Amino acid sequence: MEYRLVAVKGKSTKGGAWLLGEEGLLVGRDPTCDVVLDDPAVSRRHCRLKAAPDGRVSLEDLGSRNPALVNGLPIHEGLLEAGDQIVLGNYEFLLASGREARRVDFSRSHAAPTVSWDRGDMVALDVDTTKPATHNRPRTLKDLALLHEITCDVSAAASAEELLRILYARIEDRFRPVCFWAALVNEDTPELECLSGVSSPQPPPLPLLHKALQERKALLEPVRRCTDGKKELLFSMACPVLLASRSLAVLALQSDLSHGVYDEEDLRFLVLLAQSLAPALYALKSIEQLRRDNELLRGSAAEPLRILGNSRAIRHVRALVAQAAKSALNVLVLGETGTGKELAARSIHILSPRRTRPLVVVNCAAIPRDLFESEVFGHVKGAFTGAVEPSEGLLAQASGGTLFLDEVGDLSLENQARLLRAVDTGTFRQVGAKQESRVDIRVVAATNMDIAAAVREGSFRKDLYHRLNGFEIQIPPLRERPSDIPILAQHFFDLGRNRAKRPLRGMTPESLAYLASRSWPGNVRELRNVVERGIASTTRDVLMPQNLIESRSDSSPEPTGEELTLESVQLRHIAEILRQCGGNVPQAARILQISRSSLYAKIAEYGLQV
């Protein structure tokens, strides 16, 4: 039986055919070979094809460094049949039977119909994760090696975002894309989370990405567009990353005629990449979700994310927090130091649709001015002296979630300008990077300064103020809501009692009355510190006023013009609670944590009017 080696791909050989004679065919890079291939991946004397006694063809490797791929699998020695595909370096051949050509299965290389660029015909490949990808093996040894290298590299990734950025760095030479997009699928919302730190000067082609995910297909789409009166042809590929029935992410690349034309082979290799990445990406996303759930549970176990208090002012704050959480607007939280601005920010995040994504806290006052850009926006390797490793930055870490800018009023005007662009456009540039990155965040900012006055004085940018102040929440100081002091004090006592190594029964009414009489310039934070130090200092099973007085850094009471006695403190506190409750004795008794009969006795004792 006659056999021919038919070239279907490769420089200067495509369309050629060589007849296997009695001596067979010697294939290699050496000019003396029967089939000469100009490719450094091919050895000088690579392999020999000869007719076998059983009527088939034998392939014998001649000690090549890179084995031949037969139907996508590396082989050193074996028997071939008509229709088998042979790949050596960047060259592709089919083994054809001269007498029975109809038995040759050319569908392995050219099964798809001709695609018209002018009509914008789309090529689609099924991404079936339930079947082995035997029909979709790498067609060249170079692609096989690249697939192996990428698999090794991504195994060291610590996050899903890092995995996809590693992928881009590895495939840049293979595809030479003008744009590369990677988007994670959020199972809680239909929105795609386009990653920051990935090269994409243009916005992602969202219709193509959604179509690839919905149809579970890899798509290649030629698109004509006109830019500045000049017509150009673009080639866009999109491929979903699937694991069984789960959609994890979607990858997309775009090229033009100057960078190279994408074809079905490129699309097939992109499918291979997506299938190889899926298990690692799923594992990393699961680990990240477990980490966030663990942090949330730890925070909830340590201290409930509740803004405590029954005063009218704090009820208004809780209502504003709930409203802000439902909206997508940025939030500005104002209030004195220690009033609980960070607690409000965390509550907004927990109540918002972004609660499953990260909450990243940035203390603007603690970051040196010259390091702010690198810390927040990140940097590439070698961007400056000491940048031995790349850093994604706090902004990228908050992608899909909430960025809390604490003490935002302490930022310099230069850093305010940098921050404004990221907040306004959702784009930023890492230090040393050549291209911009995109990020999807919701910003909650807080400051204890009079931000409106800072805007008038010119120390805070007016445009940044308006971008942050989509929703304003003012946290009142503790001295303006004294009825909340006993509730907060009891809450902090319960937390401290759980950590104490001895039994504690509670706080005496006199202790609560003393705490309610203070003005608390340090607000809730100072109150908490006083209660915790009181627990540490007491030797009894109850907390007495003297424990609280001794534990204050400034133990002397505020000047009042009269001697402060325990009776006067108790009288003042009961009168204030009754005023807050509008004379409602049962409600006041619940706040004071005493019985109604005891409160009526105190009212009669002090001669109070109800």
mmCIF file of N, CA, C and O in Angstrom, residues 500-557:
data_model
loop_
_atom_site.group_PDB
_atom_site.id
_atom_site.type_symbol
_atom_site.label_atom_id
_atom_site.label_comp_id
_atom_site.label_asym_id
_atom_site.label_seq_id
_atom_site.Cartn_x
_atom_site.Cartn_y
_atom_site.Cartn_z
ATOM 1 N N ALA A 500 -12.400 37.492 80.868
ATOM 2 C CA ALA A 500 -11.804 37.461 82.206
ATOM 3 C C ALA A 500 -11.622 36.027 82.690
ATOM 4 O O ALA A 500 -12.337 35.116 82.287
ATOM 5 N N LYS A 501 -10.645 35.833 83.575
ATOM 6 C CA LYS A 501 -10.353 34.498 84.082
ATOM 7 C C LYS A 501 -10.982 34.266 85.459
ATOM 8 O O LYS A 501 -10.590 33.355 86.182
ATOM 9 N N ARG A 502 -11.956 35.098 85.818
ATOM 10 C CA ARG A 502 -12.644 34.932 87.085
ATOM 11 C C ARG A 502 -14.106 35.325 86.894
ATOM 12 O O ARG A 502 -14.438 36.093 85.991
ATOM 13 N N PRO A 503 -14.999 34.824 87.735
ATOM 14 C CA PRO A 503 -16.423 35.145 87.573
ATOM 15 C C PRO A 503 -16.714 36.583 87.966
ATOM 16 O O PRO A 503 -16.221 37.092 88.975
ATOM 17 N N LEU A 504 -17.538 37.256 87.152
ATOM 18 C CA LEU A 504 -17.986 38.619 87.431
ATOM 19 C C LEU A 504 -19.499 38.661 87.265
ATOM 20 O O LEU A 504 -20.033 38.160 86.280
ATOM 21 N N ARG A 505 -20.166 39.262 88.232
ATOM 22 C CA ARG A 505 -21.633 39.274 88.198
ATOM 23 C C ARG A 505 -22.184 40.453 87.423
ATOM 24 O O ARG A 505 -23.185 40.335 86.741
ATOM 25 N N GLY A 506 -21.576 41.620 87.533
ATOM 26 C CA GLY A 506 -22.121 42.755 86.824
ATOM 27 C C GLY A 506 -21.582 44.071 87.331
ATOM 28 O O GLY A 506 -20.582 44.129 88.056
ATOM 29 N N MET A 507 -22.271 45.141 86.950
ATOM 30 C CA MET A 507 -21.909 46.493 87.358
ATOM 31 C C MET A 507 -23.004 47.018 88.290
ATOM 32 O O MET A 507 -24.190 46.816 88.042
ATOM 33 N N THR A 508 -22.613 47.681 89.308
ATOM 34 C CA THR A 508 -23.596 48.225 90.240
ATOM 35 C C THR A 508 -24.308 49.415 89.601
ATOM 36 O O THR A 508 -23.767 50.071 88.705
ATOM 37 N N PRO A 509 -25.543 49.718 90.040
ATOM 38 C CA PRO A 509 -26.237 50.925 89.523
ATOM 39 C C PRO A 509 -25.418 52.190 89.736
ATOM 40 O O PRO A 509 -25.454 53.105 88.908
ATOM 41 N N GLU A 510 -24.686 52.250 90.856
ATOM 42 C CA GLU A 510 -23.849 53.424 91.106
ATOM 43 C C GLU A 510 -22.737 53.555 90.056
ATOM 44 O O GLU A 510 -22.395 54.673 89.645
ATOM 45 N N SER A 511 -22.199 52.423 89.615
ATOM 46 C CA SER A 511 -21.157 52.456 88.575
ATOM 47 C C SER A 511 -21.728 52.989 87.270
ATOM 48 O O SER A 511 -21.116 53.844 86.607
ATOM 49 N N LEU A 512 -22.911 52.499 86.911
ATOM 50 C CA LEU A 512 -23.535 52.976 85.681
ATOM 51 C C LEU A 512 -23.875 54.459 85.781
ATOM 52 O O LEU A 512 -23.741 55.215 84.816
ATOM 53 N N ALA A 513 -24.316 54.866 86.966
ATOM 54 C CA ALA A 513 -24.643 56.280 87.160
ATOM 55 C C ALA A 513 -23.397 57.141 87.034
ATOM 56 O O ALA A 513 -23.428 58.241 86.451
ATOM 57 N N TYR A 514 -22.292 56.673 87.596
ATOM 58 C CA TYR A 514 -21.043 57.439 87.493
ATOM 59 C C TYR A 514 -20.611 57.575 86.030
ATOM 60 O O TYR A 514 -20.241 58.662 85.578
ATOM 61 N N LEU A 515 -20.685 56.474 85.289
ATOM 62 C CA LEU A 515 -20.282 56.522 83.879
ATOM 63 C C LEU A 515 -21.167 57.485 83.092
ATOM 64 O O LEU A 515 -20.695 58.215 82.216
ATOM 65 N N ALA A 516 -22.464 57.508 83.415
ATOM 66 C CA ALA A 516 -23.389 58.376 82.695
ATOM 67 C C ALA A 516 -23.155 59.847 83.005
ATOM 68 O O ALA A 516 -23.586 60.717 82.245
ATOM 69 N N SER A 517 -22.449 60.141 84.089
ATOM 70 C CA SER A 517 -22.227 61.536 84.475
ATOM 71 C C SER A 517 -21.026 62.154 83.768
ATOM 72 O O SER A 517 -20.847 63.367 83.814
ATOM 73 N N ARG A 518 -20.206 61.338 83.098
ATOM 74 C CA ARG A 518 -18.997 61.848 82.472
ATOM 75 C C ARG A 518 -19.304 62.443 81.096
ATOM 76 O O ARG A 518 -20.295 62.088 80.462
ATOM 77 N N SER A 519 -18.446 63.309 80.638
ATOM 78 C CA SER A 519 -18.637 63.927 79.314
ATOM 79 C C SER A 519 -17.964 63.139 78.203
ATOM 80 O O SER A 519 -18.280 63.338 77.033
ATOM 81 N N TRP A 520 -16.992 62.271 78.511
ATOM 82 C CA TRP A 520 -16.341 61.362 77.569
ATOM 83 C C TRP A 520 -15.803 62.077 76.324
ATOM 84 O O TRP A 520 -16.305 61.913 75.224
ATOM 85 N N PRO A 521 -14.743 62.839 76.481
ATOM 86 C CA PRO A 521 -14.139 63.489 75.310
ATOM 87 C C PRO A 521 -13.584 62.482 74.295
ATOM 88 O O PRO A 521 -13.485 62.799 73.111
ATOM 89 N N GLY A 522 -13.237 61.283 74.777
ATOM 90 C CA GLY A 522 -12.762 60.233 73.866
ATOM 91 C C GLY A 522 -13.873 59.376 73.311
ATOM 92 O O GLY A 522 -13.615 58.391 72.604
ATOM 93 N N ASN A 523 -15.120 59.712 73.672
ATOM 94 C CA ASN A 523 -16.313 59.043 73.146
ATOM 95 C C ASN A 523 -16.338 57.553 73.474
ATOM 96 O O ASN A 523 -15.873 57.145 74.527
ATOM 97 N N VAL A 524 -16.889 56.750 72.571
ATOM 98 C CA VAL A 524 -17.135 55.333 72.854
ATOM 99 C C VAL A 524 -15.831 54.597 73.111
ATOM 100 O O VAL A 524 -15.760 53.700 73.957
ATOM 101 N N ARG A 525 -14.771 54.978 72.392
ATOM 102 C CA ARG A 525 -13.487 54.300 72.588
ATOM 103 C C ARG A 525 -12.975 54.498 74.011
ATOM 104 O O ARG A 525 -12.466 53.557 74.647
ATOM 105 N N GLU A 526 -13.121 55.711 74.533
ATOM 106 C CA GLU A 526 -12.678 55.974 75.901
ATOM 107 C C GLU A 526 -13.529 55.201 76.901
ATOM 108 O O GLU A 526 -13.008 54.628 77.866
ATOM 109 N N LEU A 527 -14.833 55.156 76.683
ATOM 110 C CA LEU A 527 -15.718 54.406 77.576
ATOM 111 C C LEU A 527 -15.323 52.940 77.617
ATOM 112 O O LEU A 527 -15.267 52.327 78.693
ATOM 113 N N ARG A 528 -15.036 52.371 76.460
ATOM 114 C CA ARG A 528 -14.648 50.959 76.422
ATOM 115 C C ARG A 528 -13.352 50.727 77.196
ATOM 116 O O ARG A 528 -13.248 49.762 77.973
ATOM 117 N N ASN A 529 -12.374 51.598 77.002
ATOM 118 C CA ASN A 529 -11.107 51.437 77.708
ATOM 119 C C ASN A 529 -11.290 51.523 79.217
ATOM 120 O O ASN A 529 -10.675 50.765 79.985
ATOM 121 N N VAL A 530 -12.156 52.450 79.660
ATOM 122 C CA VAL A 530 -12.396 52.603 81.098
ATOM 123 C C VAL A 530 -13.028 51.342 81.677
ATOM 124 O O VAL A 530 -12.622 50.854 82.741
ATOM 125 N N VAL A 531 -14.029 50.781 80.992
ATOM 126 C CA VAL A 531 -14.686 49.579 81.490
ATOM 127 C C VAL A 531 -13.713 48.403 81.512
ATOM 128 O O VAL A 531 -13.660 47.633 82.484
ATOM 129 N N GLU A 532 -12.905 48.250 80.465
ATOM 130 C CA GLU A 532 -11.972 47.127 80.407
ATOM 131 C C GLU A 532 -10.895 47.247 81.478
ATOM 132 O O GLU A 532 -10.509 46.246 82.098
ATOM 133 N N ARG A 533 -10.412 48.461 81.721
ATOM 134 C CA ARG A 533 -9.423 48.632 82.799
ATOM 135 C C ARG A 533 -10.059 48.408 84.165
ATOM 136 O O ARG A 533 -9.423 47.908 85.093
ATOM 137 N N GLY A 534 -11.341 48.795 84.286
ATOM 138 C CA GLY A 534 -12.032 48.541 85.550
ATOM 139 C C GLY A 534 -12.155 47.053 85.844
ATOM 140 O O GLY A 534 -11.982 46.611 86.985
ATOM 141 N N ILE A 535 -12.443 46.271 84.819
ATOM 142 C CA ILE A 535 -12.525 44.812 84.990
ATOM 143 C C ILE A 535 -11.177 44.253 85.412
ATOM 144 O O ILE A 535 -11.082 43.363 86.275
ATOM 145 N N ALA A 536 -10.117 44.778 84.820
ATOM 146 C CA ALA A 536 -8.781 44.280 85.163
ATOM 147 C C ALA A 536 -8.359 44.677 86.580
ATOM 148 O O ALA A 536 -7.576 43.961 87.221
ATOM 149 N N SER A 537 -8.893 45.802 87.086
ATOM 150 C CA SER A 537 -8.432 46.302 88.386
ATOM 151 C C SER A 537 -9.274 45.813 89.559
ATOM 152 O O SER A 537 -8.789 45.793 90.695
ATOM 153 N N THR A 538 -10.516 45.417 89.328
ATOM 154 C CA THR A 538 -11.377 45.051 90.444
ATOM 155 C C THR A 538 -10.974 43.699 91.047
ATOM 156 O O THR A 538 -10.528 42.792 90.340
ATOM 157 N N THR A 539 -11.130 43.596 92.365
ATOM 158 C CA THR A 539 -10.857 42.334 93.061
ATOM 159 C C THR A 539 -12.150 41.673 93.524
ATOM 160 O O THR A 539 -12.115 40.615 94.146
ATOM 161 N N ARG A 540 -13.273 42.307 93.213
ATOM 162 C CA ARG A 540 -14.566 41.777 93.619
ATOM 163 C C ARG A 540 -15.265 41.184 92.401
ATOM 164 O O ARG A 540 -14.753 41.225 91.274
ATOM 165 N N ASP A 541 -16.465 40.631 92.650
ATOM 166 C CA ASP A 541 -17.205 40.041 91.541
ATOM 167 C C ASP A 541 -18.158 41.030 90.887
ATOM 168 O O ASP A 541 -18.952 40.673 90.029
ATOM 169 N N VAL A 542 -18.116 42.298 91.354
ATOM 170 C CA VAL A 542 -18.898 43.361 90.731
ATOM 171 C C VAL A 542 -17.973 44.546 90.471
ATOM 172 O O VAL A 542 -16.916 44.689 91.094
ATOM 173 N N LEU A 543 -18.400 45.389 89.531
ATOM 174 C CA LEU A 543 -17.603 46.558 89.187
ATOM 175 C C LEU A 543 -18.146 47.753 89.959
ATOM 176 O O LEU A 543 -19.316 48.127 89.813
ATOM 177 N N MET A 544 -17.282 48.340 90.792
ATOM 178 C CA MET A 544 -17.671 49.459 91.651
ATOM 179 C C MET A 544 -17.204 50.785 91.041
ATOM 180 O O MET A 544 -16.289 50.813 90.214
ATOM 181 N N PRO A 545 -17.807 51.913 91.445
ATOM 182 C CA PRO A 545 -17.380 53.212 90.898
ATOM 183 C C PRO A 545 -15.907 53.493 91.108
ATOM 184 O O PRO A 545 -15.258 54.081 90.241
ATOM 185 N N GLN A 546 -15.353 53.087 92.256
ATOM 186 C CA GLN A 546 -13.946 53.376 92.501
ATOM 187 C C GLN A 546 -13.026 52.674 91.501
ATOM 188 O O GLN A 546 -11.936 53.155 91.187
ATOM 189 N N ASN A 547 -13.469 51.506 90.982
ATOM 190 C CA ASN A 547 -12.662 50.832 89.947
ATOM 191 C C ASN A 547 -12.616 51.675 88.680
ATOM 192 O O ASN A 547 -11.593 51.744 87.994
ATOM 193 N N LEU A 548 -13.706 52.319 88.375
ATOM 194 C CA LEU A 548 -13.775 53.123 87.154
ATOM 195 C C LEU A 548 -13.032 54.438 87.321
ATOM 196 O O LEU A 548 -12.363 54.907 86.402
ATOM 197 N N ILE A 549 -13.114 55.030 88.515
ATOM 198 C CA ILE A 549 -12.424 56.294 88.769
ATOM 199 C C ILE A 549 -10.918 56.082 88.729
ATOM 200 O O ILE A 549 -10.188 56.829 88.090
ATOM 201 N N GLU A 550 -10.449 55.021 89.366
ATOM 202 C CA GLU A 550 -9.019 54.768 89.428
ATOM 203 C C GLU A 550 -8.442 54.406 88.072
ATOM 204 O O GLU A 550 -7.251 54.599 87.821
ATOM 205 N N SER A 551 -9.300 53.870 87.196
ATOM 206 C CA SER A 551 -8.776 53.407 85.916
ATOM 207 C C SER A 551 -8.733 54.513 84.873
ATOM 208 O O SER A 551 -8.214 54.340 83.796
ATOM 209 N N ARG A 552 -9.305 55.698 85.194
ATOM 210 C CA ARG A 552 -9.294 56.780 84.217
ATOM 211 C C ARG A 552 -7.924 57.433 84.177
ATOM 212 O O ARG A 552 -7.272 57.652 85.197
ATOM 213 N N SER A 553 -7.459 57.748 82.944
ATOM 214 C CA SER A 553 -6.182 58.436 82.811
ATOM 215 C C SER A 553 -6.257 59.829 83.434
ATOM 216 O O SER A 553 -5.286 60.343 83.951
ATOM 217 N N ASP A 554 -7.421 60.438 83.357
ATOM 218 C CA ASP A 554 -7.670 61.718 84.019
ATOM 219 C C ASP A 554 -8.752 61.458 85.057
ATOM 220 O O ASP A 554 -9.933 61.556 84.782
ATOM 221 N N SER A 555 -8.337 61.092 86.260
ATOM 222 C CA SER A 555 -9.308 60.634 87.254
ATOM 223 C C SER A 555 -10.078 61.792 87.880
ATOM 224 O O SER A 555 -11.062 61.571 88.554
ATOM 225 N N SER A 556 -9.630 63.015 87.698
ATOM 226 C CA SER A 556 -10.360 64.134 88.301
ATOM 227 C C SER A 556 -11.599 64.435 87.489
ATOM 228 O O SER A 556 -11.568 64.466 86.270
ATOM 229 N N PRO A 557 -12.750 64.682 88.136
ATOM 230 C CA PRO A 557 -13.981 64.965 87.408
ATOM 231 C C PRO A 557 -13.917 66.332 86.749
ATOM 232 O O PRO A 557 -13.128 67.186 87.131
#
